[in-house]
PDB file of C-alpha atoms in Angstrom:
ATOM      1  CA  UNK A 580     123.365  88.839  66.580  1.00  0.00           C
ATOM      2  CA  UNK A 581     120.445  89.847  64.289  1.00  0.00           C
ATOM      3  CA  UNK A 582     118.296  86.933  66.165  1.00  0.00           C
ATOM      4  CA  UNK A 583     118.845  87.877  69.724  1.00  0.00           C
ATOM      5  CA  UNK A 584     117.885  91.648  68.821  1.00  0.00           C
ATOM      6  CA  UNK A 585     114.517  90.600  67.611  1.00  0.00           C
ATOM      7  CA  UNK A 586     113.961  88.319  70.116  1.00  0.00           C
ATOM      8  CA  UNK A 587     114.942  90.463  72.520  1.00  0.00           C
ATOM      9  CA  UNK A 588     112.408  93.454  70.390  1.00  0.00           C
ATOM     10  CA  UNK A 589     109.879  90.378  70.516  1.00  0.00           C
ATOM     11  CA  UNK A 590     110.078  90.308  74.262  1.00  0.00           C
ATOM     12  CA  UNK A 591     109.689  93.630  74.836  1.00  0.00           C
ATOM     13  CA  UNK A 592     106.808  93.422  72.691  1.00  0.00           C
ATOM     14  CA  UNK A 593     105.708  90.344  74.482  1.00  0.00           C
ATOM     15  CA  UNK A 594     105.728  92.650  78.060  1.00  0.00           C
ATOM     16  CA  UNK A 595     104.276  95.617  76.759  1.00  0.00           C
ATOM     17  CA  UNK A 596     101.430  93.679  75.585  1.00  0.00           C
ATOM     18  CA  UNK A 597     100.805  91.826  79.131  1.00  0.00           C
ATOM     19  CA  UNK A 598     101.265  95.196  80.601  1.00  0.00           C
ATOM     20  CA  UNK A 599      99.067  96.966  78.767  1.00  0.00           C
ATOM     21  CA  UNK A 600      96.152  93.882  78.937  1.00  0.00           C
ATOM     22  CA  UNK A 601      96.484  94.300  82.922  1.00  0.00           C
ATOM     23  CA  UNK A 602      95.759  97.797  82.446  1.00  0.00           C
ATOM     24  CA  UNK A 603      91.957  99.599  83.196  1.00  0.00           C
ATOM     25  CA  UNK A 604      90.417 101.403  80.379  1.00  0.00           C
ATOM     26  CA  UNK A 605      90.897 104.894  81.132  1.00  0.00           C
ATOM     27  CA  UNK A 606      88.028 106.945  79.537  1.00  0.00           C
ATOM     28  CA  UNK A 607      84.934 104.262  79.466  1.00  0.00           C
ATOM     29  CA  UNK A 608      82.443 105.249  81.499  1.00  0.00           C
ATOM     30  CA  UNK A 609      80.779 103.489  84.294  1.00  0.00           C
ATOM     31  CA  UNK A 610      76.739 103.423  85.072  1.00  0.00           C
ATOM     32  CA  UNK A 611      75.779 105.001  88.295  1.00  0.00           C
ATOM     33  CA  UNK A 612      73.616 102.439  89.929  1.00  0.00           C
ATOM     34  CA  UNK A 613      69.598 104.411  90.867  1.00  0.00           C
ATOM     35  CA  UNK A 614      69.363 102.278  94.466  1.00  0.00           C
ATOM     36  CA  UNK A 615      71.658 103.098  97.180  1.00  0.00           C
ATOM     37  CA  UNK A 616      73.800 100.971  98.697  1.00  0.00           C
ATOM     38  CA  UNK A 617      73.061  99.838 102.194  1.00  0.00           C
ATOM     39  CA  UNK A 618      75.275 101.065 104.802  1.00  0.00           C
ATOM     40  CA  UNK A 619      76.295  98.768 106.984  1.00  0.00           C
ATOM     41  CA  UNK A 620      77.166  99.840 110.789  1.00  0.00           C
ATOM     42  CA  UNK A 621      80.943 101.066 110.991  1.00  0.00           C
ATOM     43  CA  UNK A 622      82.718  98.472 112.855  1.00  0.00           C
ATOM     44  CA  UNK A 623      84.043  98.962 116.339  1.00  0.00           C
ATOM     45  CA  UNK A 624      87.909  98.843 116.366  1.00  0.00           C
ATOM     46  CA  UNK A 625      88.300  97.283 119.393  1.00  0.00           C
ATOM     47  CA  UNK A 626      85.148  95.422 118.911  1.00  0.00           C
ATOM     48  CA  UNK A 627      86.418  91.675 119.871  1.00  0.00           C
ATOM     49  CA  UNK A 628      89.338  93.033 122.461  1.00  0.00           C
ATOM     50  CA  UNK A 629      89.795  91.203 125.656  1.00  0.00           C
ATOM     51  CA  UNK A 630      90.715  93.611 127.900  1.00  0.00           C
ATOM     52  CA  UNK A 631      88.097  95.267 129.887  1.00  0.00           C
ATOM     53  CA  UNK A 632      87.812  98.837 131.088  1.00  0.00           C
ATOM     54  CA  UNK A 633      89.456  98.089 134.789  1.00  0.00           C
ATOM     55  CA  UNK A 634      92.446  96.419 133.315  1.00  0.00           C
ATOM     56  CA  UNK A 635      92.461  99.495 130.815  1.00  0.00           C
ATOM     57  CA  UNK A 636      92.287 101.687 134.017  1.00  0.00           C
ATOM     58  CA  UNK A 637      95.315  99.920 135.579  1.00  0.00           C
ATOM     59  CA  UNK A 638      97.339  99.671 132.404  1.00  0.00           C
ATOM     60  CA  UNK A 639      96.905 103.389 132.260  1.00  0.00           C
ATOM     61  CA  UNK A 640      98.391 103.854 135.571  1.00  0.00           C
ATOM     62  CA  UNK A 641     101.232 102.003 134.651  1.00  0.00           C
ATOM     63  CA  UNK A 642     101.595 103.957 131.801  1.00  0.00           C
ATOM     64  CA  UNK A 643     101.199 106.946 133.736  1.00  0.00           C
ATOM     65  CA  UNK A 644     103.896 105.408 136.041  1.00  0.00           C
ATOM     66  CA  UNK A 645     106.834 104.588 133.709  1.00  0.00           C
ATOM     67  CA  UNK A 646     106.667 107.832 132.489  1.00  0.00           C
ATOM     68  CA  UNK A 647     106.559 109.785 135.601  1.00  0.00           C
ATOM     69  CA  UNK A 648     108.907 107.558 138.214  1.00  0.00           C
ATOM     70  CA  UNK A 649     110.523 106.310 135.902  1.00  0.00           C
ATOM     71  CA  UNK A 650     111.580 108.915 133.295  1.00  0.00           C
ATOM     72  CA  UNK A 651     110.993 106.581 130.025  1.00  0.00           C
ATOM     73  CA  UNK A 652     110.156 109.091 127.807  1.00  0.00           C
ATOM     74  CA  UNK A 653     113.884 110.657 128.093  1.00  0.00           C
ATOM     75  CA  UNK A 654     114.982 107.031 126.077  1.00  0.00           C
ATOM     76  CA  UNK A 655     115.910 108.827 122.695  1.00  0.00           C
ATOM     77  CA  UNK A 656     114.783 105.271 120.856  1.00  0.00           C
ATOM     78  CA  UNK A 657     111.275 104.771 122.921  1.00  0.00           C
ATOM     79  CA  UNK A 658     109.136 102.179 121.300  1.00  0.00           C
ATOM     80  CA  UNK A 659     105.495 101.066 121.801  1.00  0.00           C
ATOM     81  CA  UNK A 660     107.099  97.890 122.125  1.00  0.00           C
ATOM     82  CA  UNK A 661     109.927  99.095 124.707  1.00  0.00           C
ATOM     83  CA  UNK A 662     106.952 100.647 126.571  1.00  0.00           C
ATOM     84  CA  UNK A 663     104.643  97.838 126.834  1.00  0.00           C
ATOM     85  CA  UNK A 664     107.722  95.428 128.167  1.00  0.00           C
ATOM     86  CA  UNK A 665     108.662  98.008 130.810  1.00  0.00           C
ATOM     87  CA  UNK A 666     105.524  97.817 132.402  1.00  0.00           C
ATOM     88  CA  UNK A 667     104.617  93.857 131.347  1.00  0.00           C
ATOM     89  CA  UNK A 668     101.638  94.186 129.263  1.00  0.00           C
ATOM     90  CA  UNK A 669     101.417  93.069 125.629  1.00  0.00           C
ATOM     91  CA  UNK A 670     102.005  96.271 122.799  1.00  0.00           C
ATOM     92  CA  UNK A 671      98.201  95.675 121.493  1.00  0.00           C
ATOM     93  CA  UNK A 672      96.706  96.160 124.785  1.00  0.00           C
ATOM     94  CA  UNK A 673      99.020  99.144 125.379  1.00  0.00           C
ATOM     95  CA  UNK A 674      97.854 100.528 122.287  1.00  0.00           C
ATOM     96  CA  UNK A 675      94.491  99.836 122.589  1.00  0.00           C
ATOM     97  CA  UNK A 676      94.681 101.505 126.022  1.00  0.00           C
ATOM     98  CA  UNK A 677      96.481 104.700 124.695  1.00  0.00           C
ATOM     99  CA  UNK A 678      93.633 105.457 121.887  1.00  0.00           C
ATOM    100  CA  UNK A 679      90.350 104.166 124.150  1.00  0.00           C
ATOM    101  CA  UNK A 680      91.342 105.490 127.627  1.00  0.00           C
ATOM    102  CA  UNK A 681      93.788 108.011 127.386  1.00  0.00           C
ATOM    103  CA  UNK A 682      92.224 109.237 123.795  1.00  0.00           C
ATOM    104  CA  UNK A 683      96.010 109.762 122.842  1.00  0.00           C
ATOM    105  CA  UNK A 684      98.667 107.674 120.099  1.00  0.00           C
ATOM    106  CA  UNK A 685     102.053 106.460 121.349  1.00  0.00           C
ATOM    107  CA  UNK A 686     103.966 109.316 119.978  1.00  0.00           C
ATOM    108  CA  UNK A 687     101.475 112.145 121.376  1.00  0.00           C
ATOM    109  CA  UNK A 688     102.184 110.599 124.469  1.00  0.00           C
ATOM    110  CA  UNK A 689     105.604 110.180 124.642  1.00  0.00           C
ATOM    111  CA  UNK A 690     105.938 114.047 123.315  1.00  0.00           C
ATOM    112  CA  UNK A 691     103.695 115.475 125.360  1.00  0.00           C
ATOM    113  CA  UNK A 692     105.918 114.179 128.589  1.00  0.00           C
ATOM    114  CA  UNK A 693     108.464 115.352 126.917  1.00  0.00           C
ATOM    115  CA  UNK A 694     107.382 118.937 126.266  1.00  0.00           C
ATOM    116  CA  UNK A 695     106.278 119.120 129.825  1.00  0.00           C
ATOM    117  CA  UNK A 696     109.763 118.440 130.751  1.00  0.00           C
ATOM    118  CA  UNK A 697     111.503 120.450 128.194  1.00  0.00           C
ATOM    119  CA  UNK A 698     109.245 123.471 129.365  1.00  0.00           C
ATOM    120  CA  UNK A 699     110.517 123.005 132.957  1.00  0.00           C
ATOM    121  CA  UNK A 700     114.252 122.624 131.968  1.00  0.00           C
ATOM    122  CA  UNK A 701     113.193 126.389 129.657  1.00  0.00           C
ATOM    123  CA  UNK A 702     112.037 128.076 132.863  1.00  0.00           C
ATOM    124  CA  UNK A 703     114.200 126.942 135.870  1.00  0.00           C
ATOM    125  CA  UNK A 704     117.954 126.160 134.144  1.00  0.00           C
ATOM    126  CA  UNK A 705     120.151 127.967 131.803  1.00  0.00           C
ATOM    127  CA  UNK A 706     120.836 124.705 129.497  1.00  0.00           C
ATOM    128  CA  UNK A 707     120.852 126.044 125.859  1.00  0.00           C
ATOM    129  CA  UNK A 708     117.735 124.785 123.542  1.00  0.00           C
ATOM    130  CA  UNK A 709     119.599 121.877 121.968  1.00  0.00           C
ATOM    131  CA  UNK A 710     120.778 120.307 125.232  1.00  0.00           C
ATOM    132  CA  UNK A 711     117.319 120.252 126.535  1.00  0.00           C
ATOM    133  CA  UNK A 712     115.990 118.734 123.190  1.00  0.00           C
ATOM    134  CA  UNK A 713     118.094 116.033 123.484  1.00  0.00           C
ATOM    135  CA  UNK A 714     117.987 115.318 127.413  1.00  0.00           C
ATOM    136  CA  UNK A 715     114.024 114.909 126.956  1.00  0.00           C
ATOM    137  CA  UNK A 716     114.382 112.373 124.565  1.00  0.00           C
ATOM    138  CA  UNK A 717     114.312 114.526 121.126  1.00  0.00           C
ATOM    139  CA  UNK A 718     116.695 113.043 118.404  1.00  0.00           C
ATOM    140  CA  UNK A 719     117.289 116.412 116.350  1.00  0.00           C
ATOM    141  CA  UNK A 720     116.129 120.185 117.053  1.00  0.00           C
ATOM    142  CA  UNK A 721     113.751 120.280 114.001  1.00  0.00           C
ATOM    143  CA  UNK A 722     111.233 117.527 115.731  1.00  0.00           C
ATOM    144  CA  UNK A 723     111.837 119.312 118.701  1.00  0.00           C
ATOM    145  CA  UNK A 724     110.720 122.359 117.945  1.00  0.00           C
ATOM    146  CA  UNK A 725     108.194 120.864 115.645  1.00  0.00           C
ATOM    147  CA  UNK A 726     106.247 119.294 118.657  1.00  0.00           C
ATOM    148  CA  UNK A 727     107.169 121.608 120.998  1.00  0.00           C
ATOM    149  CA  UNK A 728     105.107 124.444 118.979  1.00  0.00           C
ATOM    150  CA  UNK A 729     102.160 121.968 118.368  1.00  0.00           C
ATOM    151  CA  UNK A 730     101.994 120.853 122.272  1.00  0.00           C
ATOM    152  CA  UNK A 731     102.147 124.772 123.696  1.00  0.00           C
ATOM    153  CA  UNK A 732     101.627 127.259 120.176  1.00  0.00           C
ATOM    154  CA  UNK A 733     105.074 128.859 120.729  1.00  0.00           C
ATOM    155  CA  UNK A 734     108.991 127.968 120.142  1.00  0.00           C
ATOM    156  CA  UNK A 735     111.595 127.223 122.306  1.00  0.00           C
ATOM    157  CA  UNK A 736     112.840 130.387 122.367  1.00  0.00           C
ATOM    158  CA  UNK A 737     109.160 132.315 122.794  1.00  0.00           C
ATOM    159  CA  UNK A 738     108.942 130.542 126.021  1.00  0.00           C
ATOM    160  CA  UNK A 739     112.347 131.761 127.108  1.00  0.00           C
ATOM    161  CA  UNK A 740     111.791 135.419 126.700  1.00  0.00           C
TER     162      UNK A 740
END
């Protein structure tokens, strides 16, 4: 018994010790270099991308499309990847379009068509809050209202009154 405790002591020894030789000395201090670096040119994101600005143009119409014929932003589970199949384009070019063309991500997208919605359901039915969080796609009332007061400044219920 006495031999597996200190090898077992000797181990953690053993671990500590690689630990603490992988380790960065904490209070040495570095030389600032006199010469600045050179800055080299930011890189363009999209830089090598194949797709041009017309096909851009058209995959924004289809984007435009789905959403308004089509109602896809209602789909509770809407993925870039669901998105980019529905209309037959791949998910980087989708994406690429979304932040170059339309100057917007996926999700500020998909909730800004489904604010729009939600404030037309507020104005023109009597369907409490919740229902119309969930019939536009929302998946619980706190992201709801959460993007809903981002997209217009008010709540839900401000819009209402």
């Amino acid at each position: 018994m006495s031999t597996l405790h200190s090898l077992a002591v000797l181990a953690l020894f053993w671990v500590i010790g690689v630990w603490g030789l992988r380790q960065r000395p904490g209070l040495v201090r570095q030389t600032v270099s006199d010469a600045p670096e050179p800055e080299l040119p930011p890189a363009q994101k999209y830089e090598k991308s194949a797709l041009d600005r017309d096909r851009a143009e058209r995959i924004a119409r289809k984007i435009e499309a789905a959403m308004a014929k089509d109602l896809l932003y209602r789909a509770p589970d809407l993925s870039l990847w669901d998105l980019a199949k529905h209309i037959g384009v791949t998910s980087h070019y989708v994406s690429q379009t979304l932040n170059t063309h339309l100057g917007k991500s996926f999700f500020e997208l998909v909730n800004g068509w489904r604010i729009k919605d939600a404030v037309t359901q507020l104005t023109t039915t009597d369907a409490t809050i919740l229902v119309i969080a969930y019939d536009v796609g929302f998946n619980s009332r706190s992201a709801f209202y959460k993007a809903f007061r981002r997209e217009t400044g008010k709540t839900p219920s401000d819009l209402r009154r």
